[in-house]
Short mmCIF file of N, CA, C and O in Angstrom, two decimals:
data_model
loop_
_atom_site.label_atom_id
_atom_site.label_comp_id
_atom_site.label_asym_id
_atom_site.label_seq_id
_atom_site.Cartn_x
_atom_site.Cartn_y
_atom_site.Cartn_z
N MET A 1 -1.08 -10.77 32.83
CA MET A 1 -2.36 -11.39 32.58
C MET A 1 -3.45 -10.33 32.76
O MET A 1 -3.41 -9.56 33.70
N SER A 2 -4.40 -10.32 31.87
CA SER A 2 -5.49 -9.35 31.93
C SER A 2 -6.32 -9.51 33.19
O SER A 2 -6.33 -10.57 33.81
N ALA A 3 -7.00 -8.43 33.55
CA ALA A 3 -7.92 -8.44 34.68
C ALA A 3 -9.18 -7.71 34.26
O ALA A 3 -9.14 -6.80 33.42
N TYR A 4 -10.28 -8.12 34.85
CA TYR A 4 -11.59 -7.57 34.49
C TYR A 4 -12.29 -7.09 35.75
O TYR A 4 -12.34 -7.81 36.74
N VAL A 5 -12.79 -5.88 35.70
CA VAL A 5 -13.65 -5.38 36.76
C VAL A 5 -15.06 -5.61 36.26
O VAL A 5 -15.44 -5.15 35.18
N ILE A 6 -15.83 -6.35 37.04
CA ILE A 6 -17.21 -6.66 36.68
C ILE A 6 -18.12 -6.03 37.73
O ILE A 6 -17.89 -6.20 38.93
N ALA A 7 -19.11 -5.29 37.26
CA ALA A 7 -20.02 -4.61 38.17
C ALA A 7 -21.46 -4.90 37.79
O ALA A 7 -21.81 -4.93 36.60
N ASP A 8 -22.27 -5.11 38.79
CA ASP A 8 -23.72 -5.23 38.67
C ASP A 8 -24.28 -4.01 39.39
O ASP A 8 -24.12 -3.88 40.59
N VAL A 9 -24.89 -3.11 38.64
CA VAL A 9 -25.25 -1.80 39.16
C VAL A 9 -26.76 -1.59 39.11
O VAL A 9 -27.41 -1.85 38.09
N GLN A 10 -27.31 -1.10 40.21
CA GLN A 10 -28.71 -0.69 40.28
C GLN A 10 -28.72 0.83 40.43
O GLN A 10 -28.17 1.35 41.40
N LEU A 11 -29.31 1.52 39.50
CA LEU A 11 -29.41 2.98 39.59
C LEU A 11 -30.50 3.33 40.59
O LEU A 11 -31.62 2.85 40.50
N THR A 12 -30.15 4.19 41.56
CA THR A 12 -31.09 4.51 42.64
C THR A 12 -31.26 5.99 42.88
O THR A 12 -32.13 6.38 43.66
N GLY A 13 -30.42 6.83 42.29
CA GLY A 13 -30.42 8.23 42.70
C GLY A 13 -30.57 9.22 41.57
O GLY A 13 -31.24 8.97 40.57
N ASP A 14 -29.90 10.32 41.73
CA ASP A 14 -29.99 11.48 40.87
C ASP A 14 -29.43 11.21 39.48
O ASP A 14 -28.25 10.91 39.32
N ALA A 15 -30.28 11.33 38.47
CA ALA A 15 -29.88 11.04 37.09
C ALA A 15 -28.78 11.98 36.60
O ALA A 15 -27.91 11.58 35.83
N ASP A 16 -28.79 13.24 37.04
CA ASP A 16 -27.76 14.19 36.62
C ASP A 16 -26.39 13.79 37.16
O ASP A 16 -25.39 13.87 36.45
N GLU A 17 -26.34 13.34 38.41
CA GLU A 17 -25.07 12.90 38.97
C GLU A 17 -24.58 11.61 38.32
O GLU A 17 -23.39 11.43 38.11
N VAL A 18 -25.50 10.71 38.00
CA VAL A 18 -25.13 9.48 37.30
C VAL A 18 -24.54 9.83 35.94
O VAL A 18 -23.50 9.27 35.55
N GLU A 19 -25.13 10.76 35.24
CA GLU A 19 -24.61 11.17 33.93
C GLU A 19 -23.25 11.83 34.07
O GLU A 19 -22.36 11.62 33.25
N GLN A 20 -23.06 12.61 35.12
CA GLN A 20 -21.76 13.23 35.37
C GLN A 20 -20.69 12.17 35.60
O GLN A 20 -19.58 12.26 35.08
N TYR A 21 -21.03 11.13 36.37
CA TYR A 21 -20.10 10.02 36.60
C TYR A 21 -19.75 9.34 35.27
O TYR A 21 -18.58 9.14 34.96
N ARG A 22 -20.76 9.00 34.50
CA ARG A 22 -20.54 8.32 33.22
C ARG A 22 -19.68 9.15 32.27
O ARG A 22 -18.85 8.62 31.55
N ALA A 23 -19.91 10.46 32.27
CA ALA A 23 -19.16 11.34 31.38
C ALA A 23 -17.69 11.44 31.76
O ALA A 23 -16.85 11.72 30.91
N ASN A 24 -17.36 11.21 33.03
CA ASN A 24 -16.00 11.40 33.50
C ASN A 24 -15.21 10.12 33.73
O ASN A 24 -13.99 10.17 33.87
N VAL A 25 -15.86 8.98 33.79
CA VAL A 25 -15.16 7.76 34.17
C VAL A 25 -14.16 7.30 33.10
O VAL A 25 -13.08 6.80 33.44
N LEU A 26 -14.44 7.48 31.83
CA LEU A 26 -13.54 7.01 30.77
C LEU A 26 -12.15 7.61 30.92
O LEU A 26 -11.14 6.91 30.79
N ALA A 27 -12.06 8.90 31.19
CA ALA A 27 -10.76 9.55 31.33
C ALA A 27 -9.96 8.98 32.49
O ALA A 27 -8.72 9.00 32.45
N THR A 28 -10.62 8.42 33.50
CA THR A 28 -9.90 7.84 34.63
C THR A 28 -9.31 6.47 34.27
O THR A 28 -8.35 6.03 34.91
N LEU A 29 -9.88 5.81 33.28
CA LEU A 29 -9.42 4.47 32.89
C LEU A 29 -8.15 4.51 32.06
O LEU A 29 -7.27 3.66 32.20
N GLU A 30 -8.08 5.47 31.15
CA GLU A 30 -7.02 5.49 30.14
C GLU A 30 -5.60 5.43 30.69
O GLU A 30 -4.77 4.68 30.16
N PRO A 31 -5.26 6.16 31.76
CA PRO A 31 -3.88 6.08 32.26
C PRO A 31 -3.48 4.69 32.77
O PRO A 31 -2.29 4.40 32.92
N TYR A 32 -4.45 3.83 33.02
CA TYR A 32 -4.18 2.49 33.56
C TYR A 32 -4.42 1.39 32.53
O TYR A 32 -4.45 0.22 32.87
N GLY A 33 -4.60 1.79 31.28
CA GLY A 33 -4.82 0.83 30.21
C GLY A 33 -6.19 0.19 30.26
O GLY A 33 -6.40 -0.86 29.67
N GLY A 34 -7.13 0.81 30.97
CA GLY A 34 -8.48 0.25 31.10
C GLY A 34 -9.37 0.64 29.94
O GLY A 34 -9.19 1.69 29.32
N ARG A 35 -10.31 -0.25 29.66
CA ARG A 35 -11.30 0.04 28.62
C ARG A 35 -12.58 -0.70 28.93
O ARG A 35 -12.57 -1.74 29.59
N PHE A 36 -13.69 -0.14 28.43
CA PHE A 36 -14.98 -0.79 28.58
C PHE A 36 -15.11 -1.92 27.58
O PHE A 36 -14.83 -1.75 26.40
N LEU A 37 -15.54 -3.08 28.04
CA LEU A 37 -15.95 -4.17 27.15
C LEU A 37 -17.46 -4.22 27.08
O LEU A 37 -18.03 -4.52 26.03
N VAL A 38 -18.11 -3.98 28.21
CA VAL A 38 -19.58 -3.96 28.30
C VAL A 38 -19.94 -2.76 29.14
O VAL A 38 -19.37 -2.54 30.21
N ARG A 39 -20.91 -2.00 28.66
CA ARG A 39 -21.37 -0.83 29.43
C ARG A 39 -22.89 -0.77 29.31
O ARG A 39 -23.45 -0.02 28.53
N GLY A 40 -23.53 -1.64 30.09
CA GLY A 40 -24.98 -1.73 30.02
C GLY A 40 -25.39 -2.61 28.85
O GLY A 40 -24.64 -3.45 28.41
N GLY A 41 -26.58 -2.42 28.39
CA GLY A 41 -27.08 -3.21 27.27
C GLY A 41 -28.01 -4.31 27.74
O GLY A 41 -28.08 -4.64 28.93
N ALA A 42 -28.72 -4.85 26.80
CA ALA A 42 -29.68 -5.91 27.10
C ALA A 42 -28.94 -7.14 27.62
O ALA A 42 -27.81 -7.43 27.20
N HIS A 43 -29.55 -7.85 28.53
CA HIS A 43 -28.97 -9.08 29.05
C HIS A 43 -30.09 -10.08 29.32
O HIS A 43 -31.26 -9.72 29.44
N GLU A 44 -29.69 -11.33 29.42
CA GLU A 44 -30.64 -12.42 29.66
C GLU A 44 -30.02 -13.39 30.64
O GLU A 44 -28.92 -13.90 30.41
N VAL A 45 -30.67 -13.63 31.74
CA VAL A 45 -30.21 -14.62 32.71
C VAL A 45 -30.52 -16.00 32.14
O VAL A 45 -31.67 -16.28 31.76
N ILE A 46 -29.51 -16.84 32.05
CA ILE A 46 -29.72 -18.18 31.48
C ILE A 46 -29.65 -19.29 32.53
O ILE A 46 -29.92 -20.44 32.22
N GLU A 47 -29.29 -18.92 33.76
CA GLU A 47 -29.29 -19.91 34.83
C GLU A 47 -29.34 -19.19 36.17
O GLU A 47 -28.73 -18.14 36.36
N GLY A 48 -30.05 -19.76 37.11
CA GLY A 48 -30.14 -19.21 38.45
C GLY A 48 -31.18 -18.11 38.58
O GLY A 48 -31.88 -17.78 37.63
N ASP A 49 -31.24 -17.54 39.79
CA ASP A 49 -32.25 -16.52 40.07
C ASP A 49 -31.66 -15.12 40.14
O ASP A 49 -32.21 -14.23 40.77
N TRP A 50 -30.51 -14.92 39.51
CA TRP A 50 -29.84 -13.62 39.48
C TRP A 50 -30.75 -12.60 38.80
O TRP A 50 -31.33 -12.87 37.76
N GLN A 51 -30.87 -11.44 39.40
CA GLN A 51 -31.65 -10.35 38.83
C GLN A 51 -30.74 -9.14 38.68
O GLN A 51 -30.82 -8.19 39.46
N PRO A 52 -29.86 -9.17 37.69
CA PRO A 52 -28.88 -8.09 37.56
C PRO A 52 -29.53 -6.78 37.12
O PRO A 52 -30.59 -6.77 36.49
N GLY A 53 -28.86 -5.72 37.49
CA GLY A 53 -29.24 -4.40 37.01
C GLY A 53 -28.48 -4.12 35.72
O GLY A 53 -28.55 -4.88 34.76
N ARG A 54 -27.71 -3.09 35.74
CA ARG A 54 -26.86 -2.72 34.60
C ARG A 54 -25.52 -3.42 34.80
O ARG A 54 -24.90 -3.30 35.85
N ILE A 55 -25.07 -4.15 33.80
CA ILE A 55 -23.80 -4.87 33.88
C ILE A 55 -22.71 -4.06 33.17
O ILE A 55 -22.92 -3.58 32.05
N VAL A 56 -21.57 -3.94 33.85
CA VAL A 56 -20.42 -3.23 33.30
C VAL A 56 -19.22 -4.16 33.42
O VAL A 56 -19.00 -4.76 34.47
N VAL A 57 -18.44 -4.26 32.34
CA VAL A 57 -17.20 -5.05 32.35
C VAL A 57 -16.09 -4.16 31.81
O VAL A 57 -16.20 -3.62 30.70
N LEU A 58 -15.04 -4.00 32.63
CA LEU A 58 -13.86 -3.25 32.24
C LEU A 58 -12.70 -4.21 32.09
O LEU A 58 -12.59 -5.18 32.85
N GLU A 59 -11.81 -3.94 31.15
CA GLU A 59 -10.60 -4.76 30.99
C GLU A 59 -9.38 -3.91 31.30
O GLU A 59 -9.30 -2.75 30.88
N PHE A 60 -8.44 -4.50 32.03
CA PHE A 60 -7.17 -3.87 32.35
C PHE A 60 -6.04 -4.83 32.00
O PHE A 60 -6.26 -6.05 31.95
N PRO A 61 -4.83 -4.33 31.80
CA PRO A 61 -3.72 -5.23 31.47
C PRO A 61 -3.30 -6.15 32.61
O PRO A 61 -2.65 -7.16 32.37
N SER A 62 -3.67 -5.80 33.84
CA SER A 62 -3.28 -6.63 34.99
C SER A 62 -4.18 -6.32 36.18
O SER A 62 -4.86 -5.28 36.21
N VAL A 63 -4.15 -7.20 37.17
CA VAL A 63 -4.86 -6.96 38.42
C VAL A 63 -4.32 -5.70 39.09
O VAL A 63 -5.08 -4.88 39.61
N GLU A 64 -3.00 -5.53 39.03
CA GLU A 64 -2.39 -4.36 39.64
C GLU A 64 -2.91 -3.07 39.01
O GLU A 64 -3.22 -2.10 39.72
N ALA A 65 -3.03 -3.06 37.68
CA ALA A 65 -3.54 -1.86 36.99
C ALA A 65 -4.99 -1.59 37.38
O ALA A 65 -5.38 -0.43 37.56
N ALA A 66 -5.78 -2.64 37.54
CA ALA A 66 -7.18 -2.46 37.95
C ALA A 66 -7.25 -1.85 39.35
O ALA A 66 -8.04 -0.93 39.60
N HIS A 67 -6.41 -2.33 40.26
CA HIS A 67 -6.38 -1.76 41.61
C HIS A 67 -5.87 -0.32 41.60
O HIS A 67 -6.42 0.53 42.30
N GLU A 68 -4.84 -0.06 40.79
CA GLU A 68 -4.30 1.30 40.71
C GLU A 68 -5.37 2.26 40.21
O GLU A 68 -5.49 3.38 40.71
N TRP A 69 -6.13 1.85 39.21
CA TRP A 69 -7.23 2.69 38.71
C TRP A 69 -8.25 2.93 39.82
O TRP A 69 -8.62 4.07 40.09
N ASN A 70 -8.71 1.85 40.45
CA ASN A 70 -9.75 1.96 41.47
C ASN A 70 -9.31 2.87 42.62
O ASN A 70 -10.12 3.61 43.17
N ASP A 71 -8.04 2.83 42.96
CA ASP A 71 -7.52 3.61 44.08
C ASP A 71 -7.00 4.99 43.68
O ASP A 71 -6.61 5.77 44.55
N SER A 72 -6.99 5.28 42.39
CA SER A 72 -6.41 6.54 41.90
C SER A 72 -7.18 7.76 42.40
O SER A 72 -8.40 7.70 42.63
N ALA A 73 -6.48 8.87 42.51
CA ALA A 73 -7.11 10.12 42.92
C ALA A 73 -8.18 10.54 41.92
O ALA A 73 -9.25 11.02 42.32
N ALA A 74 -7.92 10.32 40.63
CA ALA A 74 -8.90 10.72 39.61
C ALA A 74 -10.20 9.93 39.74
O ALA A 74 -11.29 10.51 39.67
N TYR A 75 -10.10 8.62 39.95
CA TYR A 75 -11.32 7.83 40.10
C TYR A 75 -12.00 8.12 41.43
O TYR A 75 -13.22 8.25 41.51
N GLN A 76 -11.22 8.21 42.49
CA GLN A 76 -11.81 8.47 43.81
C GLN A 76 -12.52 9.82 43.85
O GLN A 76 -13.46 9.99 44.62
N ALA A 77 -12.09 10.77 43.01
CA ALA A 77 -12.76 12.07 42.95
C ALA A 77 -14.19 11.97 42.42
O ALA A 77 -15.06 12.74 42.81
N ILE A 78 -14.44 10.99 41.53
CA ILE A 78 -15.79 10.84 40.97
C ILE A 78 -16.57 9.68 41.60
O ILE A 78 -17.77 9.58 41.42
N ALA A 79 -15.90 8.81 42.33
CA ALA A 79 -16.56 7.65 42.92
C ALA A 79 -17.76 8.02 43.79
O ALA A 79 -18.76 7.29 43.77
N PRO A 80 -17.76 9.12 44.53
CA PRO A 80 -18.95 9.46 45.32
C PRO A 80 -20.20 9.66 44.46
O PRO A 80 -21.31 9.42 44.93
N LEU A 81 -20.03 10.08 43.22
CA LEU A 81 -21.19 10.19 42.32
C LEU A 81 -21.83 8.82 42.12
O LEU A 81 -23.05 8.70 42.04
N ARG A 82 -20.99 7.78 42.05
CA ARG A 82 -21.48 6.41 41.91
C ARG A 82 -22.11 5.92 43.21
O ARG A 82 -23.24 5.44 43.22
N THR A 83 -21.38 6.07 44.29
CA THR A 83 -21.86 5.48 45.54
C THR A 83 -23.10 6.17 46.09
O THR A 83 -23.90 5.53 46.77
N ARG A 84 -23.29 7.44 45.77
CA ARG A 84 -24.50 8.14 46.21
C ARG A 84 -25.72 7.76 45.40
O ARG A 84 -26.85 7.89 45.87
N ASN A 85 -25.51 7.31 44.16
CA ASN A 85 -26.62 7.17 43.23
C ASN A 85 -26.79 5.78 42.64
O ASN A 85 -27.66 5.56 41.80
N MET A 86 -25.95 4.86 43.07
CA MET A 86 -26.03 3.50 42.56
C MET A 86 -25.71 2.53 43.69
O MET A 86 -24.86 2.81 44.53
N VAL A 87 -26.39 1.40 43.69
CA VAL A 87 -26.03 0.29 44.54
C VAL A 87 -25.31 -0.68 43.61
O VAL A 87 -25.84 -1.06 42.57
N SER A 88 -24.09 -1.03 43.97
CA SER A 88 -23.33 -1.88 43.05
C SER A 88 -22.60 -2.99 43.78
O SER A 88 -22.28 -2.87 44.96
N LYS A 89 -22.38 -4.04 43.04
CA LYS A 89 -21.52 -5.14 43.44
C LYS A 89 -20.41 -5.15 42.39
O LYS A 89 -20.69 -5.16 41.20
N ARG A 90 -19.16 -5.10 42.85
CA ARG A 90 -18.03 -5.05 41.92
C ARG A 90 -16.97 -6.05 42.35
O ARG A 90 -16.79 -6.29 43.54
N LEU A 91 -16.28 -6.60 41.38
CA LEU A 91 -15.18 -7.50 41.67
C LEU A 91 -14.14 -7.41 40.58
O LEU A 91 -14.43 -6.95 39.48
N ILE A 92 -12.92 -7.83 40.93
CA ILE A 92 -11.85 -7.94 39.96
C ILE A 92 -11.59 -9.41 39.72
O ILE A 92 -11.45 -10.18 40.68
N VAL A 93 -11.54 -9.79 38.47
CA VAL A 93 -11.31 -11.18 38.08
C VAL A 93 -10.05 -11.22 37.22
O VAL A 93 -9.95 -10.48 36.24
N GLU A 94 -9.12 -12.07 37.59
CA GLU A 94 -7.93 -12.27 36.77
C GLU A 94 -8.27 -13.29 35.70
O GLU A 94 -8.93 -14.29 35.97
N GLY A 95 -7.82 -13.05 34.49
CA GLY A 95 -8.12 -13.99 33.41
C GLY A 95 -7.33 -13.67 32.18
O GLY A 95 -6.52 -12.75 32.16
N THR A 96 -7.59 -14.43 31.16
CA THR A 96 -6.90 -14.20 29.90
C THR A 96 -7.94 -13.85 28.83
O THR A 96 -9.02 -14.43 28.79
N ALA A 97 -7.57 -12.93 28.00
CA ALA A 97 -8.42 -12.58 26.87
C ALA A 97 -8.10 -13.53 25.73
O ALA A 97 -7.05 -14.16 25.69
N THR A 98 -9.02 -13.65 24.80
CA THR A 98 -8.80 -14.50 23.64
C THR A 98 -7.49 -14.11 22.98
O THR A 98 -7.21 -12.94 22.77
N GLY A 99 -6.68 -15.10 22.67
CA GLY A 99 -5.43 -14.85 22.00
C GLY A 99 -4.24 -14.72 22.94
O GLY A 99 -3.10 -14.77 22.52
N GLU A 100 -4.48 -14.54 24.24
CA GLU A 100 -3.38 -14.50 25.19
C GLU A 100 -2.99 -15.92 25.57
O GLU A 100 -3.72 -16.86 25.31
N GLY A 101 -1.87 -16.04 26.21
CA GLY A 101 -1.37 -17.35 26.62
C GLY A 101 -2.38 -18.13 27.44
O GLY A 101 -3.35 -17.62 27.93
N SER A 102 -2.13 -19.43 27.58
CA SER A 102 -3.07 -20.28 28.31
C SER A 102 -2.74 -20.43 29.75
O SER A 102 -1.76 -20.05 30.25
#
């Protein structure tokens, strides 16, 4: 069953380090079957008082693959670029993509 990493990110720090993180994160996803579904973009809150920053949604083939990516040496090597320069809320959600079983 597919899994999704959903992040609400507030950029707070060095723009050069943020760009370095963005430039390197894709290569860390590929070995785990991860891909971006949403990477920023315009958004509109339609209910509640949520004030999101930049929204990111990643898709993985399974919860295990999402955890393996998050814990991988390759991702952990660049993660400090994120944590130093962004305040984020992240979660993994198990679910099915359109067309997968019910």
